[in-house]
Amino acid sequence: MAKPKSNRLDTIYAPATARGRSALAVIRISGPLSGDLLERLTAAKKPPERRASLRRLVDPETGEALDRALVLWFRGPASATGEDLAELHLHGGPAVLDGLLAALGRLPGVRLAEPGEFARRAFANDKLDLTQVEGLADLVAAETAGQRRQALAQAEGSLARRLAHWRETLIGIAAYVEAHLDFSEEEEIPKDILARSAARVAALTVEMAAVLAEAAAGERLRDGIACALLGAPNVGKSSLLNALAGREAAIVTDRPGTTRDPIEVALDLEGLPVTLIDTAGLNPESDDPIEREGMRRALARASACDLALILVDATCPLCPPDALAALPPERSLVVANKCDLVTGHANSEALSISVKTGFGLPSLLSALTLRARSLQGSEGCEPPLVTRARQRRALEEALSALQRSLTASLPELFAEELRLALHSIGRLSGRVDVEDILDRVFAEFCIGK
Ligand SMILES: Nc1nc2c(ncn2[C@@H]2O[C@H](COP(=O)(O)OP(=O)(O)OP(=O)(O)O)[C@@H](O)[C@H]2O)c(=O)[nH]1
Ligand SMILES: [Mg+2]
């Protein structure tokens, strides 16, 4: 796959900060004209590289003063995009920003950047691999500390480094095998080369499988865990949702059958994102079509959730509705509400709470956090490396190819599976480069061709 190279003719600019009144606003300019533009906007020579300099900014056409701001100048390739790059740290008023954007827009050879175009140029210029670009996007979108940790690690190259290591190792193995295929008459090629290569591949599959084993957790941390609140009508599901959300998100009444449509709120449990979903009470006896449709939606929603919080009424020790009996215990948590109405523990299996008095809510939050932590894989010190379905699928493809290679009957098939694995890894990191295999054959074996 040929990687798109940036169009070096274009110089692009864009505000890098959100619009609105703020202390500062940043405009970035990238491309060959960046230095000229900076000189025209400051009516002065380019400032020293990589150092903040205070400059008066003017409209190059009219000479009108637009702001007094810090400017930064990076000469490519030592810049975030790999191109000549300038940053203007303006005062954050909308009129200042608009004035600069209008002045830039009137200059020839410059255009407003498309979304993600700075990152795309960084990728095209080998400043970042694709997983780092994805990590950066996640870092900007991160809403909890756990998401931030995971995204920052990926943006800083945690997965990219691992992929580069696997790629190097595989190219090394492939080089041996290709050499065996092409030059098996040569004396310096050891005879047991395939057996040795297979042992190295087997070790790689173990490493990849370990990374894949954490992928689901990484995806859950990135996307958040979905937790459905389920139970019979009137047990206090909506009350609990409101209490945990800290606002009146759902309607609460003493009439069974109040909630009909699922209602979602976002929780941040010690840095772990959880979406809590209130659902219609499950009443198998109901013949009200609206209530039955509500129940259908509740169960459909629950089946797609990572976790079900099953609420029961502490005054009625009878169990959760039958419809919930099939939920696997590792995906459900039973909680008895309204414990203010009973003396002692009516339902000893369940965690006891009272939304009314607040009793047990801290324990429930701790239990939920524990579950979220194990589902999102944040028990270890390092966040999972794989965080997206795209990454997981590409890695699964690579792993399958390697596993197939181990059962290949012919050296040619073995080599072909290694190439497929390399291709998947190349797709994962955004750079596929099969020429490297041949380069390494010649470089490592010094065959002299
Ligand atoms: N005594 C007591 N009452 C509670 C408690 N929690 C909720 N309630 C009351 O129980 C009634 C039902 O609460 P909801 O939160 O609407 O119950 P629900 O499970 O959402 O009900 P549906 O939406 O109909 O399925 C309301 O009158 C609440 O005030 C509690 O801990 N103790
Ligand atoms: Mg409700």
mmCIF file with all atom_site columns, N, CA and C in Angstrom, residues 170 173-174 177 193-206 208 396-422:
data_model
loop_
_atom_site.group_PDB
_atom_site.id
_atom_site.type_symbol
_atom_site.label_atom_id
_atom_site.label_alt_id
_atom_site.label_comp_id
_atom_site.label_asym_id
_atom_site.label_entity_id
_atom_site.label_seq_id
_atom_site.pdbx_PDB_ins_code
_atom_site.Cartn_x
_atom_site.Cartn_y
_atom_site.Cartn_z
_atom_site.occupancy
_atom_site.B_iso_or_equiv
_atom_site.pdbx_formal_charge
_atom_site.auth_seq_id
_atom_site.auth_comp_id
_atom_site.auth_asym_id
_atom_site.auth_atom_id
_atom_site.pdbx_PDB_model_num
ATOM 1   N N  . LEU A 1 170 ? 9.853  -10.040 12.442 1.00 0.00 ? 170 LEU A N  1
ATOM 2   C CA . LEU A 1 170 ? 9.290  -10.821 11.331 1.00 0.00 ? 170 LEU A CA 1
ATOM 3   C C  . LEU A 1 170 ? 10.093 -10.640 10.058 1.00 0.00 ? 170 LEU A C  1
ATOM 4   N N  . ILE A 1 173 ? 13.027 -12.845 10.358 1.00 0.00 ? 173 ILE A N  1
ATOM 5   C CA . ILE A 1 173 ? 12.700 -14.256 10.125 1.00 0.00 ? 173 ILE A CA 1
ATOM 6   C C  . ILE A 1 173 ? 12.432 -14.469 8.633  1.00 0.00 ? 173 ILE A C  1
ATOM 7   N N  . ALA A 1 174 ? 11.635 -13.545 8.064  1.00 0.00 ? 174 ALA A N  1
ATOM 8   C CA . ALA A 1 174 ? 11.280 -13.685 6.645  1.00 0.00 ? 174 ALA A CA 1
ATOM 9   C C  . ALA A 1 174 ? 12.538 -13.648 5.780  1.00 0.00 ? 174 ALA A C  1
ATOM 10  N N  . VAL A 1 177 ? 14.080 -16.988 5.804  1.00 0.00 ? 177 VAL A N  1
ATOM 11  C CA . VAL A 1 177 ? 13.318 -17.965 5.038  1.00 0.00 ? 177 VAL A CA 1
ATOM 12  C C  . VAL A 1 177 ? 13.430 -17.691 3.537  1.00 0.00 ? 177 VAL A C  1
ATOM 13  N N  . ILE A 1 193 ? 17.132 -24.023 9.349  1.00 0.00 ? 193 ILE A N  1
ATOM 14  C CA . ILE A 1 193 ? 16.642 -22.643 9.393  1.00 0.00 ? 193 ILE A CA 1
ATOM 15  C C  . ILE A 1 193 ? 15.129 -22.550 9.603  1.00 0.00 ? 193 ILE A C  1
ATOM 16  N N  . LEU A 1 194 ? 14.379 -23.461 8.985  1.00 0.00 ? 194 LEU A N  1
ATOM 17  C CA . LEU A 1 194 ? 12.923 -23.376 9.119  1.00 0.00 ? 194 LEU A CA 1
ATOM 18  C C  . LEU A 1 194 ? 12.479 -23.692 10.539 1.00 0.00 ? 194 LEU A C  1
ATOM 19  N N  . ALA A 1 195 ? 13.111 -24.700 11.145 1.00 0.00 ? 195 ALA A N  1
ATOM 20  C CA . ALA A 1 195 ? 12.740 -25.061 12.515 1.00 0.00 ? 195 ALA A CA 1
ATOM 21  C C  . ALA A 1 195 ? 13.031 -23.897 13.454 1.00 0.00 ? 195 ALA A C  1
ATOM 22  N N  . ARG A 1 196 ? 14.184 -23.265 13.249 1.00 0.00 ? 196 ARG A N  1
ATOM 23  C CA . ARG A 1 196 ? 14.540 -22.132 14.112 1.00 0.00 ? 196 ARG A CA 1
ATOM 24  C C  . ARG A 1 196 ? 13.568 -20.963 13.901 1.00 0.00 ? 196 ARG A C  1
ATOM 25  N N  . SER A 1 197 ? 13.220 -20.728 12.620 1.00 0.00 ? 197 SER A N  1
ATOM 26  C CA . SER A 1 197 ? 12.291 -19.638 12.313 1.00 0.00 ? 197 SER A CA 1
ATOM 27  C C  . SER A 1 197 ? 10.942 -19.895 12.954 1.00 0.00 ? 197 SER A C  1
ATOM 28  N N  . ALA A 1 198 ? 10.492 -21.153 12.880 1.00 0.00 ? 198 ALA A N  1
ATOM 29  C CA . ALA A 1 198 ? 9.187  -21.488 13.449 1.00 0.00 ? 198 ALA A CA 1
ATOM 30  C C  . ALA A 1 198 ? 9.184  -21.246 14.951 1.00 0.00 ? 198 ALA A C  1
ATOM 31  N N  . ALA A 1 199 ? 10.293 -21.543 15.622 1.00 0.00 ? 199 ALA A N  1
ATOM 32  C CA . ALA A 1 199 ? 10.356 -21.319 17.073 1.00 0.00 ? 199 ALA A CA 1
ATOM 33  C C  . ALA A 1 199 ? 10.236 -19.820 17.376 1.00 0.00 ? 199 ALA A C  1
ATOM 34  N N  . ARG A 1 200 ? 10.883 -19.008 16.540 1.00 0.00 ? 200 ARG A N  1
ATOM 35  C CA . ARG A 1 200 ? 10.785 -17.548 16.763 1.00 0.00 ? 200 ARG A CA 1
ATOM 36  C C  . ARG A 1 200 ? 9.373  -17.046 16.489 1.00 0.00 ? 200 ARG A C  1
ATOM 37  N N  . VAL A 1 201 ? 8.735  -17.612 15.459 1.00 0.00 ? 201 VAL A N  1
ATOM 38  C CA . VAL A 1 201 ? 7.352  -17.218 15.158 1.00 0.00 ? 201 VAL A CA 1
ATOM 39  C C  . VAL A 1 201 ? 6.438  -17.615 16.310 1.00 0.00 ? 201 VAL A C  1
ATOM 40  N N  . ALA A 1 202 ? 6.660  -18.806 16.852 1.00 0.00 ? 202 ALA A N  1
ATOM 41  C CA . ALA A 1 202 ? 5.815  -19.275 17.952 1.00 0.00 ? 202 ALA A CA 1
ATOM 42  C C  . ALA A 1 202 ? 5.911  -18.316 19.145 1.00 0.00 ? 202 ALA A C  1
ATOM 43  N N  . ALA A 1 203 ? 7.123  -17.832 19.412 1.00 0.00 ? 203 ALA A N  1
ATOM 44  C CA . ALA A 1 203 ? 7.301  -16.888 20.523 1.00 0.00 ? 203 ALA A CA 1
ATOM 45  C C  . ALA A 1 203 ? 6.531  -15.589 20.234 1.00 0.00 ? 203 ALA A C  1
ATOM 46  N N  . LEU A 1 204 ? 6.546  -15.168 18.975 1.00 0.00 ? 204 LEU A N  1
ATOM 47  C CA . LEU A 1 204 ? 5.812  -13.953 18.610 1.00 0.00 ? 204 LEU A CA 1
ATOM 48  C C  . LEU A 1 204 ? 4.311  -14.115 18.797 1.00 0.00 ? 204 LEU A C  1
ATOM 49  N N  . THR A 1 205 ? 3.808  -15.317 18.442 1.00 0.00 ? 205 THR A N  1
ATOM 50  C CA . THR A 1 205 ? 2.353  -15.522 18.572 1.00 0.00 ? 205 THR A CA 1
ATOM 51  C C  . THR A 1 205 ? 1.936  -15.413 20.039 1.00 0.00 ? 205 THR A C  1
ATOM 52  N N  . VAL A 1 206 ? 2.797  -15.844 20.940 1.00 0.00 ? 206 VAL A N  1
ATOM 53  C CA . VAL A 1 206 ? 2.470  -15.755 22.369 1.00 0.00 ? 206 VAL A CA 1
ATOM 54  C C  . VAL A 1 206 ? 2.371  -14.278 22.774 1.00 0.00 ? 206 VAL A C  1
ATOM 55  N N  . MET A 1 208 ? 1.770  -11.684 20.803 1.00 0.00 ? 208 MET A N  1
ATOM 56  C CA . MET A 1 208 ? 0.606  -11.056 20.166 1.00 0.00 ? 208 MET A CA 1
ATOM 57  C C  . MET A 1 208 ? -0.683 -11.463 20.852 1.00 0.00 ? 208 MET A C  1
ATOM 58  N N  . GLU A 1 396 ? -5.456 -9.447  14.874 1.00 0.00 ? 396 GLU A N  1
ATOM 59  C CA . GLU A 1 396 ? -5.986 -10.820 14.778 1.00 0.00 ? 396 GLU A CA 1
ATOM 60  C C  . GLU A 1 396 ? -5.579 -11.450 13.446 1.00 0.00 ? 396 GLU A C  1
ATOM 61  N N  . GLU A 1 397 ? -5.621 -10.633 12.378 1.00 0.00 ? 397 GLU A N  1
ATOM 62  C CA . GLU A 1 397 ? -5.211 -11.146 11.063 1.00 0.00 ? 397 GLU A CA 1
ATOM 63  C C  . GLU A 1 397 ? -3.743 -11.558 11.090 1.00 0.00 ? 397 GLU A C  1
ATOM 64  N N  . ALA A 1 398 ? -2.924 -10.697 11.693 1.00 0.00 ? 398 ALA A N  1
ATOM 65  C CA . ALA A 1 398 ? -1.490 -10.999 11.759 1.00 0.00 ? 398 ALA A CA 1
ATOM 66  C C  . ALA A 1 398 ? -1.266 -12.283 12.547 1.00 0.00 ? 398 ALA A C  1
ATOM 67  N N  . LEU A 1 399 ? -1.963 -12.401 13.681 1.00 0.00 ? 399 LEU A N  1
ATOM 68  C CA . LEU A 1 399 ? -1.786 -13.584 14.522 1.00 0.00 ? 399 LEU A CA 1
ATOM 69  C C  . LEU A 1 399 ? -2.251 -14.851 13.787 1.00 0.00 ? 399 LEU A C  1
ATOM 70  N N  . SER A 1 400 ? -3.406 -14.754 13.092 1.00 0.00 ? 400 SER A N  1
ATOM 71  C CA . SER A 1 400 ? -3.880 -15.939 12.357 1.00 0.00 ? 400 SER A CA 1
ATOM 72  C C  . SER A 1 400 ? -2.858 -16.361 11.321 1.00 0.00 ? 400 SER A C  1
ATOM 73  N N  . ALA A 1 401 ? -2.299 -15.378 10.611 1.00 0.00 ? 401 ALA A N  1
ATOM 74  C CA . ALA A 1 401 ? -1.316 -15.719 9.577  1.00 0.00 ? 401 ALA A CA 1
ATOM 75  C C  . ALA A 1 401 ? -0.119 -16.429 10.216 1.00 0.00 ? 401 ALA A C  1
ATOM 76  N N  . LEU A 1 402 ? 0.321  -15.940 11.373 1.00 0.00 ? 402 LEU A N  1
ATOM 77  C CA . LEU A 1 402 ? 1.476  -16.569 12.028 1.00 0.00 ? 402 LEU A CA 1
ATOM 78  C C  . LEU A 1 402 ? 1.130  -17.974 12.500 1.00 0.00 ? 402 LEU A C  1
ATOM 79  N N  . GLN A 1 403 ? -0.105 -18.114 13.032 1.00 0.00 ? 403 GLN A N  1
ATOM 80  C CA . GLN A 1 403 ? -0.496 -19.460 13.483 1.00 0.00 ? 403 GLN A CA 1
ATOM 81  C C  . GLN A 1 403 ? -0.567 -20.422 12.297 1.00 0.00 ? 403 GLN A C  1
ATOM 82  N N  . ARG A 1 404 ? -1.077 -19.905 11.159 1.00 0.00 ? 404 ARG A N  1
ATOM 83  C CA . ARG A 1 404 ? -1.121 -20.774 9.964  1.00 0.00 ? 404 ARG A CA 1
ATOM 84  C C  . ARG A 1 404 ? 0.297  -21.125 9.507  1.00 0.00 ? 404 ARG A C  1
ATOM 85  N N  . SER A 1 405 ? 1.200  -20.147 9.657  1.00 0.00 ? 405 SER A N  1
ATOM 86  C CA . SER A 1 405 ? 2.570  -20.392 9.193  1.00 0.00 ? 405 SER A CA 1
ATOM 87  C C  . SER A 1 405 ? 3.181  -21.574 9.945  1.00 0.00 ? 405 SER A C  1
ATOM 88  N N  . LEU A 1 406 ? 2.771  -21.750 11.205 1.00 0.00 ? 406 LEU A N  1
ATOM 89  C CA . LEU A 1 406 ? 3.368  -22.803 12.026 1.00 0.00 ? 406 LEU A CA 1
ATOM 90  C C  . LEU A 1 406 ? 2.947  -24.190 11.568 1.00 0.00 ? 406 LEU A C  1
ATOM 91  N N  . THR A 1 407 ? 1.827  -24.246 10.842 1.00 0.00 ? 407 THR A N  1
ATOM 92  C CA . THR A 1 407 ? 1.397  -25.564 10.358 1.00 0.00 ? 407 THR A CA 1
ATOM 93  C C  . THR A 1 407 ? 1.626  -25.698 8.852  1.00 0.00 ? 407 THR A C  1
ATOM 94  N N  . ALA A 1 408 ? 2.356  -24.745 8.273  1.00 0.00 ? 408 ALA A N  1
ATOM 95  C CA . ALA A 1 408 ? 2.576  -24.786 6.818  1.00 0.00 ? 408 ALA A CA 1
ATOM 96  C C  . ALA A 1 408 ? 3.429  -25.996 6.449  1.00 0.00 ? 408 ALA A C  1
ATOM 97  N N  . SER A 1 409 ? 3.054  -26.637 5.331  1.00 0.00 ? 409 SER A N  1
ATOM 98  C CA . SER A 1 409 ? 3.756  -27.865 4.945  1.00 0.00 ? 409 SER A CA 1
ATOM 99  C C  . SER A 1 409 ? 4.990  -27.565 4.100  1.00 0.00 ? 409 SER A C  1
ATOM 100 N N  . LEU A 1 410 ? 4.998  -26.387 3.464  1.00 0.00 ? 410 LEU A N  1
ATOM 101 C CA . LEU A 1 410 ? 6.116  -26.063 2.578  1.00 0.00 ? 410 LEU A CA 1
ATOM 102 C C  . LEU A 1 410 ? 6.765  -24.748 3.006  1.00 0.00 ? 410 LEU A C  1
ATOM 103 N N  . PRO A 1 411 ? 8.085  -24.596 2.806  1.00 0.00 ? 411 PRO A N  1
ATOM 104 C CA . PRO A 1 411 ? 8.734  -23.334 3.156  1.00 0.00 ? 411 PRO A CA 1
ATOM 105 C C  . PRO A 1 411 ? 8.104  -22.146 2.427  1.00 0.00 ? 411 PRO A C  1
ATOM 106 N N  . GLU A 1 412 ? 7.638  -22.372 1.185  1.00 0.00 ? 412 GLU A N  1
ATOM 107 C CA . GLU A 1 412 ? 7.019  -21.285 0.431  1.00 0.00 ? 412 GLU A CA 1
ATOM 108 C C  . GLU A 1 412 ? 5.756  -20.802 1.129  1.00 0.00 ? 412 GLU A C  1
ATOM 109 N N  . LEU A 1 413 ? 4.979  -21.757 1.673  1.00 0.00 ? 413 LEU A N  1
ATOM 110 C CA . LEU A 1 413 ? 3.734  -21.378 2.365  1.00 0.00 ? 413 LEU A CA 1
ATOM 111 C C  . LEU A 1 413 ? 4.052  -20.672 3.678  1.00 0.00 ? 413 LEU A C  1
ATOM 112 N N  . PHE A 1 414 ? 5.075  -21.175 4.347  1.00 0.00 ? 414 PHE A N  1
ATOM 113 C CA . PHE A 1 414 ? 5.529  -20.532 5.584  1.00 0.00 ? 414 PHE A CA 1
ATOM 114 C C  . PHE A 1 414 ? 5.870  -19.073 5.292  1.00 0.00 ? 414 PHE A C  1
ATOM 115 N N  . ALA A 1 415 ? 6.666  -18.854 4.254  1.00 0.00 ? 415 ALA A N  1
ATOM 116 C CA . ALA A 1 415 ? 7.093  -17.496 3.900  1.00 0.00 ? 415 ALA A CA 1
ATOM 117 C C  . ALA A 1 415 ? 5.899  -16.631 3.512  1.00 0.00 ? 415 ALA A C  1
ATOM 118 N N  . GLU A 1 416 ? 4.943  -17.238 2.809  1.00 0.00 ? 416 GLU A N  1
ATOM 119 C CA . GLU A 1 416 ? 3.773  -16.479 2.374  1.00 0.00 ? 416 GLU A CA 1
ATOM 120 C C  . GLU A 1 416 ? 2.953  -16.009 3.590  1.00 0.00 ? 416 GLU A C  1
ATOM 121 N N  . GLU A 1 417 ? 2.795  -16.870 4.588  1.00 0.00 ? 417 GLU A N  1
ATOM 122 C CA . GLU A 1 417 ? 2.041  -16.483 5.792  1.00 0.00 ? 417 GLU A CA 1
ATOM 123 C C  . GLU A 1 417 ? 2.776  -15.379 6.553  1.00 0.00 ? 417 GLU A C  1
ATOM 124 N N  . LEU A 1 418 ? 4.107  -15.451 6.571  1.00 0.00 ? 418 LEU A N  1
ATOM 125 C CA . LEU A 1 418 ? 4.867  -14.382 7.234  1.00 0.00 ? 418 LEU A CA 1
ATOM 126 C C  . LEU A 1 418 ? 4.624  -13.056 6.515  1.00 0.00 ? 418 LEU A C  1
ATOM 127 N N  . ARG A 1 419 ? 4.591  -13.124 5.175  1.00 0.00 ? 419 ARG A N  1
ATOM 128 C CA . ARG A 1 419 ? 4.333  -11.896 4.404  1.00 0.00 ? 419 ARG A CA 1
ATOM 129 C C  . ARG A 1 419 ? 2.947  -11.347 4.727  1.00 0.00 ? 419 ARG A C  1
ATOM 130 N N  . LEU A 1 420 ? 1.964  -12.247 4.859  1.00 0.00 ? 420 LEU A N  1
ATOM 131 C CA . LEU A 1 420 ? 0.608  -11.793 5.184  1.00 0.00 ? 420 LEU A CA 1
ATOM 132 C C  . LEU A 1 420 ? 0.577  -11.144 6.569  1.00 0.00 ? 420 LEU A C  1
ATOM 133 N N  . ALA A 1 421 ? 1.297  -11.758 7.522  1.00 0.00 ? 421 ALA A N  1
ATOM 134 C CA . ALA A 1 421 ? 1.341  -11.180 8.874  1.00 0.00 ? 421 ALA A CA 1
ATOM 135 C C  . ALA A 1 421 ? 1.985  -9.802  8.829  1.00 0.00 ? 421 ALA A C  1
ATOM 136 N N  . LEU A 1 422 ? 3.064  -9.678  8.072  1.00 0.00 ? 422 LEU A N  1
ATOM 137 C CA . LEU A 1 422 ? 3.738  -8.385  7.941  1.00 0.00 ? 422 LEU A CA 1
ATOM 138 C C  . LEU A 1 422 ? 2.817  -7.350  7.298  1.00 0.00 ? 422 LEU A C  1
#
